mmCIF file of C-alpha atoms and ligand atoms in Angstrom:
data_model
loop_
_atom_site.group_PDB
_atom_site.id
_atom_site.type_symbol
_atom_site.label_atom_id
_atom_site.label_comp_id
_atom_site.label_asym_id
_atom_site.label_seq_id
_atom_site.Cartn_x
_atom_site.Cartn_y
_atom_site.Cartn_z
ATOM 1 C CA MET A 1 -75.424 36.603 170.120
ATOM 2 C CA ILE A 2 -78.934 37.231 171.437
ATOM 3 C CA TYR A 3 -80.831 39.209 168.804
ATOM 4 C CA LEU A 4 -83.991 40.837 170.157
ATOM 5 C CA ASP A 5 -85.066 43.019 167.207
ATOM 6 C CA ASN A 6 -87.403 40.562 165.502
ATOM 7 C CA ALA A 7 -90.142 43.190 165.306
ATOM 8 C CA ALA A 8 -88.312 44.997 162.519
ATOM 9 C CA ALA A 9 -86.098 42.301 160.985
ATOM 10 C CA THR A 10 -86.861 38.620 161.308
ATOM 11 C CA PRO A 11 -84.857 35.716 159.939
ATOM 12 C CA VAL A 12 -86.905 33.756 157.440
ATOM 13 C CA SER A 13 -87.892 30.321 158.690
ATOM 14 C CA LYS A 14 -86.045 27.412 157.052
ATOM 15 C CA LYS A 15 -89.419 25.882 156.116
ATOM 16 C CA VAL A 16 -90.375 29.096 154.293
ATOM 17 C CA ILE A 17 -87.040 29.254 152.483
ATOM 18 C CA GLU A 18 -87.468 25.630 151.429
ATOM 19 C CA ALA A 19 -91.033 26.225 150.214
ATOM 20 C CA MET A 20 -90.060 29.401 148.342
ATOM 21 C CA MET A 21 -86.817 28.154 146.775
ATOM 22 C CA PRO A 22 -88.476 26.839 143.579
ATOM 23 C CA TYR A 23 -90.046 30.274 143.020
ATOM 24 C CA TYR A 24 -86.681 32.010 143.510
ATOM 25 C CA SER A 25 -85.127 29.744 140.889
ATOM 26 C CA GLU A 26 -86.813 27.691 138.153
ATOM 27 C CA LEU A 27 -90.412 28.867 138.823
ATOM 28 C CA PHE A 28 -89.609 32.591 138.740
ATOM 29 C CA HIS A 29 -92.396 33.491 136.303
ATOM 30 C CA ASN A 30 -94.664 36.471 136.735
ATOM 31 C CA PRO A 31 -97.997 35.023 137.921
ATOM 32 C CA SER A 32 -99.873 37.750 136.056
ATOM 33 C CA ALA A 33 -98.421 36.697 132.706
ATOM 34 C CA HIS A 34 -100.367 34.503 130.287
ATOM 35 C CA TYR A 35 -97.869 31.863 129.153
ATOM 36 C CA SER A 36 -98.278 28.382 130.621
ATOM 37 C CA ALA A 37 -95.289 28.416 133.007
ATOM 38 C CA ALA A 38 -96.597 31.658 134.485
ATOM 39 C CA ARG A 39 -100.102 30.226 134.843
ATOM 40 C CA ASN A 40 -98.656 27.382 136.952
ATOM 41 C CA VAL A 41 -97.102 29.953 139.274
ATOM 42 C CA LYS A 42 -100.456 31.735 139.457
ATOM 43 C CA VAL A 43 -102.088 28.470 140.567
ATOM 44 C CA ALA A 44 -99.465 28.061 143.309
ATOM 45 C CA LEU A 45 -99.991 31.671 144.403
ATOM 46 C CA GLU A 46 -103.751 31.223 144.619
ATOM 47 C CA ASP A 47 -103.275 27.937 146.516
ATOM 48 C CA ALA A 48 -101.116 29.826 149.029
ATOM 49 C CA ARG A 49 -103.740 32.575 149.306
ATOM 50 C CA GLU A 50 -106.459 29.990 150.009
ATOM 51 C CA ASP A 51 -104.258 28.155 152.507
ATOM 52 C CA ILE A 52 -103.468 31.326 154.462
ATOM 53 C CA ALA A 53 -107.116 32.405 154.392
ATOM 54 C CA ARG A 54 -108.257 29.025 155.696
ATOM 55 C CA GLN A 55 -105.717 29.097 158.509
ATOM 56 C CA ILE A 56 -106.857 32.492 159.794
ATOM 57 C CA GLY A 57 -110.569 32.144 159.034
ATOM 58 C CA ALA A 58 -110.589 34.708 156.228
ATOM 59 C CA ARG A 59 -111.778 34.655 152.648
ATOM 60 C CA PRO A 60 -109.076 34.310 149.968
ATOM 61 C CA SER A 61 -110.176 37.665 148.553
ATOM 62 C CA GLU A 62 -109.202 39.252 151.872
ATOM 63 C CA ILE A 63 -105.577 38.106 151.605
ATOM 64 C CA ILE A 64 -103.384 40.667 149.875
ATOM 65 C CA PHE A 65 -99.711 39.959 149.309
ATOM 66 C CA THR A 66 -97.471 43.021 149.395
ATOM 67 C CA ALA A 67 -93.776 43.535 148.774
ATOM 68 C CA GLY A 68 -93.005 44.890 152.239
ATOM 69 C CA GLY A 69 -93.778 47.082 155.211
ATOM 70 C CA THR A 70 -94.153 50.457 153.503
ATOM 71 C CA GLU A 71 -96.570 49.117 150.921
ATOM 72 C CA SER A 72 -98.567 47.347 153.638
ATOM 73 C CA ALA A 73 -98.769 50.438 155.866
ATOM 74 C CA ASN A 74 -99.847 52.623 152.948
ATOM 75 C CA LEU A 75 -102.430 50.095 151.830
ATOM 76 C CA ALA A 76 -103.903 49.884 155.325
ATOM 77 C CA ILE A 77 -103.919 53.600 156.167
ATOM 78 C CA LYS A 78 -104.875 54.971 152.763
ATOM 79 C CA GLY A 79 -107.298 52.131 152.168
ATOM 80 C CA ILE A 80 -109.189 52.809 155.387
ATOM 81 C CA MET A 81 -109.007 56.607 155.264
ATOM 82 C CA ASP A 82 -109.993 56.899 151.609
ATOM 83 C CA THR A 83 -112.874 54.464 152.099
ATOM 84 C CA TYR A 84 -114.045 55.924 155.414
ATOM 85 C CA PRO A 85 -113.021 59.612 155.376
ATOM 86 C CA GLU A 86 -115.007 60.191 158.586
ATOM 87 C CA ALA A 87 -112.912 57.612 160.472
ATOM 88 C CA ASN A 88 -110.768 58.754 163.381
ATOM 89 C CA CYS A 89 -107.121 58.193 162.603
ATOM 90 C CA VAL A 90 -104.695 57.920 165.506
ATOM 91 C CA VAL A 91 -101.046 56.959 165.198
ATOM 92 C CA SER A 92 -98.447 56.847 167.938
ATOM 93 C CA ALA A 93 -95.689 59.435 168.213
ATOM 94 C CA ILE A 94 -93.034 56.794 167.512
ATOM 95 C CA GLU A 95 -94.306 55.262 164.285
ATOM 96 C CA HIS A 96 -91.941 54.145 161.567
ATOM 97 C CA ASP A 97 -91.775 56.722 158.765
ATOM 98 C CA ALA A 98 -93.787 54.348 156.562
ATOM 99 C CA VAL A 99 -96.753 54.826 158.925
ATOM 100 C CA ALA A 100 -96.117 58.438 160.008
ATOM 101 C CA LYS A 101 -95.708 59.795 156.471
ATOM 102 C CA SER A 102 -98.766 57.955 155.206
ATOM 103 C CA ALA A 103 -100.820 59.287 158.130
ATOM 104 C CA GLN A 104 -99.701 62.861 157.337
ATOM 105 C CA HIS A 105 -102.023 62.819 154.337
ATOM 106 C CA TYR A 106 -105.011 62.753 156.706
ATOM 107 C CA GLU A 107 -106.112 64.524 159.855
ATOM 108 C CA CYS A 108 -104.568 61.944 162.130
ATOM 109 C CA LYS A 109 -104.059 62.531 165.814
ATOM 110 C CA ILE A 110 -100.664 61.693 167.262
ATOM 111 C CA ALA A 111 -100.867 59.676 170.469
ATOM 112 C CA PRO A 112 -97.973 60.370 172.831
ATOM 113 C CA VAL A 113 -96.033 57.472 174.316
ATOM 114 C CA ASP A 114 -94.532 56.993 177.753
ATOM 115 C CA ASN A 115 -90.874 56.435 178.568
ATOM 116 C CA VAL A 116 -91.044 52.753 177.528
ATOM 117 C CA GLY A 117 -92.804 53.444 174.259
ATOM 118 C CA CYS A 118 -96.356 52.495 175.290
ATOM 119 C CA VAL A 119 -99.213 54.705 174.125
ATOM 120 C CA ASP A 120 -100.132 57.000 177.000
ATOM 121 C CA LYS A 121 -103.878 56.353 177.347
ATOM 122 C CA THR A 122 -104.281 59.260 179.772
ATOM 123 C CA ALA A 123 -103.111 61.861 177.241
HETATM 124 C C1 PLP B 1 -93.055 49.193 161.241
HETATM 125 C C2 PLP B 1 -92.334 49.230 159.925
HETATM 126 N N1 PLP B 1 -93.001 49.693 158.841
HETATM 127 C C3 PLP B 1 -92.386 49.731 157.638
HETATM 128 C C4 PLP B 1 -91.078 49.339 157.470
HETATM 129 C C5 PLP B 1 -90.459 49.453 156.103
HETATM 130 O O1 PLP B 1 -90.502 48.218 155.512
HETATM 131 P P1 PLP B 1 -90.075 47.999 153.988
HETATM 132 O O2 PLP B 1 -88.624 48.325 153.905
HETATM 133 O O3 PLP B 1 -90.370 46.535 153.778
HETATM 134 O O4 PLP B 1 -90.930 48.876 153.133
HETATM 135 C C6 PLP B 1 -90.361 48.859 158.557
HETATM 136 C C7 PLP B 1 -88.963 48.452 158.385
HETATM 137 O O5 PLP B 1 -88.226 48.238 159.344
HETATM 138 C C8 PLP B 1 -91.005 48.792 159.828
HETATM 139 O O6 PLP B 1 -90.351 48.351 160.901
#
């Protein structure tokens, strides 16, 4: 089978599964908790945050882990629009509901798309 929908559903890399497996099993502790096992998980989480930041040239404080797409879209849209209410918000006409419904809370323009789904820059 040739599966071409990786934009919306991607198989997790074997390396990621391997790296995460301890945290899905024996190191399952809540990193925000205060007992020692949880503090060890917090250290690993902060190491990961620093590693990702270093790899993309960001500061660790700029790396925010979310649980999924809806949370990420809401964080981005509401974060920007609540911080910069004068910002121009434009979303495409074919956004996932997670984006479209978040954008509905603001005066966002809807950019039309052409017959292959690209934003029509002439509109
Ligand atoms: C662009 C986009 N945003 C948000 C979501 C929703 O993601 P989640 O189920 O992780 O909240 C999806 C899911 O397919 C998506 O493709």
